[in-house]
Amino acid sequence: MTVRLTRNYRFVASHRLHLDHLSEEDNQKLFGKCNNPYGHGHNYVVSITVKGPIDQRTGLAISLADLDALVQHEVIDRYDHRYLNFDVPEFAAKPSTTENMAFAIRDHLLANWHQKLGPSAPLLIDVKVQETKRNSVTLALIN
Ligand code: NI
C-alpha cells in the first residue's frame, strides 16, 4: 500500500538572471528576458512529491497539515514576495534559475524533514518548480 502523493504550492517572486563575468550581450543571449536589467516577476508553482505507505489507521500517506507547515516555513516564507537576488542568500552568488531553485528547495526541505514530519515520514522523491506555463524543472531524488 505505497503511494506517490503530490501537493502544489504557489508563491510570487522577482529576480534577474545575470552573470557578472559575462558581457551584457552574452547575458542577454543566455538568459533572454530574464536578464532584463530591473528584474521581473514570476508566479511560481512548486510541486512536492512524496512516496510512502498508507497509514492504515488514518488512510493517509502524510499529514498535509504537517507538510504545509514545513513548506510554508522553509519555502514560502523565504521566497514569497521577495527579490531573489537580494533577499535570498542562496541566490546572491548564483543565479536563481529554475534548476538552482529546485536544488535549494530540496535542501531547505530535507534540512528539517524528519524533525517536522516525524521519524516515519514518507520519502521526498520529486521537487518540481514551474516558473512559467512553458517551463518547469523536476529534480528527481529517487528514481
Ligand atoms: Ni525570470
PDB file of C-alpha atoms and ligand atoms in Angstrom:
ATOM      1  CA  MET A   1       0.000   0.000   0.000  1.00  0.00           C
ATOM      2  CA  THR A   2       2.603   2.513  -1.137  1.00  0.00           C
ATOM      3  CA  VAL A   3       1.573   5.670  -2.946  1.00  0.00           C
ATOM      4  CA  ARG A   4       3.058   8.763  -4.502  1.00  0.00           C
ATOM      5  CA  LEU A   5       1.418  11.955  -3.347  1.00  0.00           C
ATOM      6  CA  THR A   6       1.925  15.397  -4.880  1.00  0.00           C
ATOM      7  CA  ARG A   7       0.989  18.711  -3.315  1.00  0.00           C
ATOM      8  CA  ASN A   8       1.246  22.040  -5.138  1.00  0.00           C
ATOM      9  CA  TYR A   9       2.257  25.362  -3.648  1.00  0.00           C
ATOM     10  CA  ARG A  10       2.379  28.844  -5.106  1.00  0.00           C
ATOM     11  CA  PHE A  11       4.470  31.894  -4.467  1.00  0.00           C
ATOM     12  CA  VAL A  12       5.405  35.010  -6.378  1.00  0.00           C
ATOM     13  CA  ALA A  13       8.918  36.375  -6.594  1.00  0.00           C
ATOM     14  CA  SER A  14      11.025  38.602  -8.779  1.00  0.00           C
ATOM     15  CA  HIS A  15      14.565  38.153  -9.980  1.00  0.00           C
ATOM     16  CA  ARG A  16      17.157  38.926 -12.582  1.00  0.00           C
ATOM     17  CA  LEU A  17      19.357  36.276 -14.143  1.00  0.00           C
ATOM     18  CA  HIS A  18      22.784  37.741 -14.764  1.00  0.00           C
ATOM     19  CA  LEU A  19      26.372  36.517 -14.558  1.00  0.00           C
ATOM     20  CA  ASP A  20      28.895  39.241 -13.769  1.00  0.00           C
ATOM     21  CA  HIS A  21      31.720  37.552 -15.653  1.00  0.00           C
ATOM     22  CA  LEU A  22      29.804  37.613 -18.935  1.00  0.00           C
ATOM     23  CA  SER A  23      29.252  40.592 -21.212  1.00  0.00           C
ATOM     24  CA  GLU A  24      25.865  42.294 -21.403  1.00  0.00           C
ATOM     25  CA  GLU A  25      25.375  40.783 -24.816  1.00  0.00           C
ATOM     26  CA  ASP A  26      26.213  37.259 -23.690  1.00  0.00           C
ATOM     27  CA  ASN A  27      23.939  37.594 -20.650  1.00  0.00           C
ATOM     28  CA  GLN A  28      21.102  38.676 -22.900  1.00  0.00           C
ATOM     29  CA  LYS A  29      21.754  35.782 -25.244  1.00  0.00           C
ATOM     30  CA  LEU A  30      21.904  33.263 -22.399  1.00  0.00           C
ATOM     31  CA  PHE A  31      19.040  34.410 -20.201  1.00  0.00           C
ATOM     32  CA  GLY A  32      16.805  36.321 -22.616  1.00  0.00           C
ATOM     33  CA  LYS A  33      14.047  38.312 -20.938  1.00  0.00           C
ATOM     34  CA  CYS A  34      15.117  37.019 -17.521  1.00  0.00           C
ATOM     35  CA  ASN A  35      18.220  39.237 -17.953  1.00  0.00           C
ATOM     36  CA  ASN A  36      16.248  42.483 -18.240  1.00  0.00           C
ATOM     37  CA  PRO A  37      18.072  44.992 -16.053  1.00  0.00           C
ATOM     38  CA  TYR A  38      15.398  45.879 -13.500  1.00  0.00           C
ATOM     39  CA  GLY A  39      14.057  42.424 -12.764  1.00  0.00           C
ATOM     40  CA  HIS A  40      10.655  40.880 -13.361  1.00  0.00           C
ATOM     41  CA  GLY A  41       8.278  38.580 -11.565  1.00  0.00           C
ATOM     42  CA  HIS A  42       7.096  35.015 -11.895  1.00  0.00           C
ATOM     43  CA  ASN A  43       4.156  33.122 -10.453  1.00  0.00           C
ATOM     44  CA  TYR A  44       5.988  30.041  -9.279  1.00  0.00           C
ATOM     45  CA  VAL A  45       4.338  26.704  -8.641  1.00  0.00           C
ATOM     46  CA  VAL A  46       6.276  24.195  -6.558  1.00  0.00           C
ATOM     47  CA  SER A  47       5.107  20.597  -6.559  1.00  0.00           C
ATOM     48  CA  ILE A  48       6.351  18.354  -3.796  1.00  0.00           C
ATOM     49  CA  THR A  49       6.019  14.611  -4.341  1.00  0.00           C
ATOM     50  CA  VAL A  50       6.464  12.075  -1.586  1.00  0.00           C
ATOM     51  CA  LYS A  51       6.337   8.300  -1.603  1.00  0.00           C
ATOM     52  CA  GLY A  52       5.357   6.132   1.305  1.00  0.00           C
ATOM     53  CA  PRO A  53       2.947   3.631   2.773  1.00  0.00           C
ATOM     54  CA  ILE A  54      -0.601   4.499   3.736  1.00  0.00           C
ATOM     55  CA  ASP A  55      -1.075   4.617   7.474  1.00  0.00           C
ATOM     56  CA  GLN A  56      -3.880   2.100   7.958  1.00  0.00           C
ATOM     57  CA  ARG A  57      -5.280   3.943  10.957  1.00  0.00           C
ATOM     58  CA  THR A  58      -5.692   7.275   9.156  1.00  0.00           C
ATOM     59  CA  GLY A  59      -5.797   6.276   5.498  1.00  0.00           C
ATOM     60  CA  LEU A  60      -3.135   8.899   4.810  1.00  0.00           C
ATOM     61  CA  ALA A  61       0.403   8.700   3.448  1.00  0.00           C
ATOM     62  CA  ILE A  62       1.326  12.016   5.063  1.00  0.00           C
ATOM     63  CA  SER A  63      -0.313  14.702   7.138  1.00  0.00           C
ATOM     64  CA  LEU A  64      -0.926  17.506   4.651  1.00  0.00           C
ATOM     65  CA  ALA A  65      -1.133  19.953   7.535  1.00  0.00           C
ATOM     66  CA  ASP A  66       2.393  18.983   8.601  1.00  0.00           C
ATOM     67  CA  LEU A  67       3.695  19.129   5.018  1.00  0.00           C
ATOM     68  CA  ASP A  68       2.036  22.513   4.501  1.00  0.00           C
ATOM     69  CA  ALA A  69       3.625  23.859   7.665  1.00  0.00           C
ATOM     70  CA  LEU A  70       7.062  22.644   6.583  1.00  0.00           C
ATOM     71  CA  VAL A  71       6.768  24.093   3.065  1.00  0.00           C
ATOM     72  CA  GLN A  72       5.368  27.344   4.411  1.00  0.00           C
ATOM     73  CA  HIS A  73       8.267  27.750   6.809  1.00  0.00           C
ATOM     74  CA  GLU A  74      11.082  26.516   4.577  1.00  0.00           C
ATOM     75  CA  VAL A  75       9.986  27.737   1.144  1.00  0.00           C
ATOM     76  CA  ILE A  76       7.098  30.191   1.052  1.00  0.00           C
ATOM     77  CA  ASP A  77       8.301  32.356   3.915  1.00  0.00           C
ATOM     78  CA  ARG A  78      11.764  32.560   2.328  1.00  0.00           C
ATOM     79  CA  TYR A  79      10.748  33.279  -1.272  1.00  0.00           C
ATOM     80  CA  ASP A  80       7.254  34.745  -1.455  1.00  0.00           C
ATOM     81  CA  HIS A  81       7.166  38.416  -2.490  1.00  0.00           C
ATOM     82  CA  ARG A  82      10.979  38.597  -2.451  1.00  0.00           C
ATOM     83  CA  TYR A  83      13.522  39.873  -4.907  1.00  0.00           C
ATOM     84  CA  LEU A  84      15.520  36.665  -5.069  1.00  0.00           C
ATOM     85  CA  ASN A  85      18.854  38.290  -5.978  1.00  0.00           C
ATOM     86  CA  PHE A  86      18.956  40.469  -2.864  1.00  0.00           C
ATOM     87  CA  ASP A  87      16.571  38.951  -0.345  1.00  0.00           C
ATOM     88  CA  VAL A  88      17.516  35.277  -0.545  1.00  0.00           C
ATOM     89  CA  PRO A  89      21.093  34.413   0.481  1.00  0.00           C
ATOM     90  CA  GLU A  90      21.499  31.352  -1.732  1.00  0.00           C
ATOM     91  CA  PHE A  91      20.898  33.459  -4.848  1.00  0.00           C
ATOM     92  CA  ALA A  92      23.299  36.267  -4.027  1.00  0.00           C
ATOM     93  CA  ALA A  93      26.188  34.475  -5.697  1.00  0.00           C
ATOM     94  CA  LYS A  94      24.430  32.104  -8.071  1.00  0.00           C
ATOM     95  CA  PRO A  95      21.575  32.753 -10.472  1.00  0.00           C
ATOM     96  CA  SER A  96      18.031  31.913  -9.403  1.00  0.00           C
ATOM     97  CA  THR A  97      17.414  29.679 -12.384  1.00  0.00           C
ATOM     98  CA  THR A  98      14.560  27.229 -12.044  1.00  0.00           C
ATOM     99  CA  GLU A  99      17.192  24.499 -11.836  1.00  0.00           C
ATOM    100  CA  ASN A 100      19.015  26.134  -8.920  1.00  0.00           C
ATOM    101  CA  MET A 101      15.728  26.860  -7.170  1.00  0.00           C
ATOM    102  CA  ALA A 102      14.753  23.185  -7.278  1.00  0.00           C
ATOM    103  CA  PHE A 103      18.005  22.197  -5.546  1.00  0.00           C
ATOM    104  CA  ALA A 104      17.714  24.969  -2.955  1.00  0.00           C
ATOM    105  CA  ILE A 105      14.134  23.979  -2.143  1.00  0.00           C
ATOM    106  CA  ARG A 106      15.172  20.346  -1.759  1.00  0.00           C
ATOM    107  CA  ASP A 107      17.939  21.354   0.648  1.00  0.00           C
ATOM    108  CA  HIS A 108      15.629  23.515   2.751  1.00  0.00           C
ATOM    109  CA  LEU A 109      13.010  20.781   2.971  1.00  0.00           C
ATOM    110  CA  LEU A 110      15.410  17.965   3.795  1.00  0.00           C
ATOM    111  CA  ALA A 111      17.148  20.008   6.498  1.00  0.00           C
ATOM    112  CA  ASN A 112      14.055  19.664   8.695  1.00  0.00           C
ATOM    113  CA  TRP A 113      12.192  16.814   7.021  1.00  0.00           C
ATOM    114  CA  HIS A 114      12.212  14.280   9.838  1.00  0.00           C
ATOM    115  CA  GLN A 115      12.230  16.859  12.590  1.00  0.00           C
ATOM    116  CA  LYS A 116       8.960  18.329  11.295  1.00  0.00           C
ATOM    117  CA  LEU A 117       7.322  15.273   9.728  1.00  0.00           C
ATOM    118  CA  GLY A 118       8.406  12.623  12.185  1.00  0.00           C
ATOM    119  CA  PRO A 119      10.650   9.556  12.001  1.00  0.00           C
ATOM    120  CA  SER A 120       8.268   7.642   9.744  1.00  0.00           C
ATOM    121  CA  ALA A 121       7.801  10.482   7.263  1.00  0.00           C
ATOM    122  CA  PRO A 122       7.491   9.394   3.623  1.00  0.00           C
ATOM    123  CA  LEU A 123      10.415   9.908   1.275  1.00  0.00           C
ATOM    124  CA  LEU A 124      10.762  13.129  -0.656  1.00  0.00           C
ATOM    125  CA  ILE A 125      11.074  11.919  -4.234  1.00  0.00           C
ATOM    126  CA  ASP A 126      10.454  14.895  -6.540  1.00  0.00           C
ATOM    127  CA  VAL A 127      10.734  18.650  -6.317  1.00  0.00           C
ATOM    128  CA  LYS A 128       9.213  20.373  -9.335  1.00  0.00           C
ATOM    129  CA  VAL A 129       9.472  24.107  -9.870  1.00  0.00           C
ATOM    130  CA  GLN A 130       7.327  25.674 -12.551  1.00  0.00           C
ATOM    131  CA  GLU A 131       8.472  29.157 -13.485  1.00  0.00           C
ATOM    132  CA  THR A 132       6.171  29.799 -16.433  1.00  0.00           C
ATOM    133  CA  LYS A 133       3.464  27.881 -18.231  1.00  0.00           C
ATOM    134  CA  ARG A 134       6.121  26.802 -20.701  1.00  0.00           C
ATOM    135  CA  ASN A 135       8.914  25.638 -18.476  1.00  0.00           C
ATOM    136  CA  SER A 136       9.443  23.655 -15.314  1.00  0.00           C
ATOM    137  CA  VAL A 137      12.271  21.701 -13.755  1.00  0.00           C
ATOM    138  CA  THR A 138      11.828  18.431 -11.921  1.00  0.00           C
ATOM    139  CA  LEU A 139      14.526  17.321  -9.546  1.00  0.00           C
ATOM    140  CA  ALA A 140      14.135  13.573  -9.157  1.00  0.00           C
ATOM    141  CA  LEU A 141      15.642  12.481  -5.855  1.00  0.00           C
ATOM    142  CA  ILE A 142      14.813   8.814  -6.239  1.00  0.00           C
ATOM    143  CA  ASN A 143      14.161   7.039  -9.496  1.00  0.00           C
TER     144      ASN A 143
HETATM  145 NI    NI B   1      12.722  35.107 -14.976  1.00  0.00          NI
END
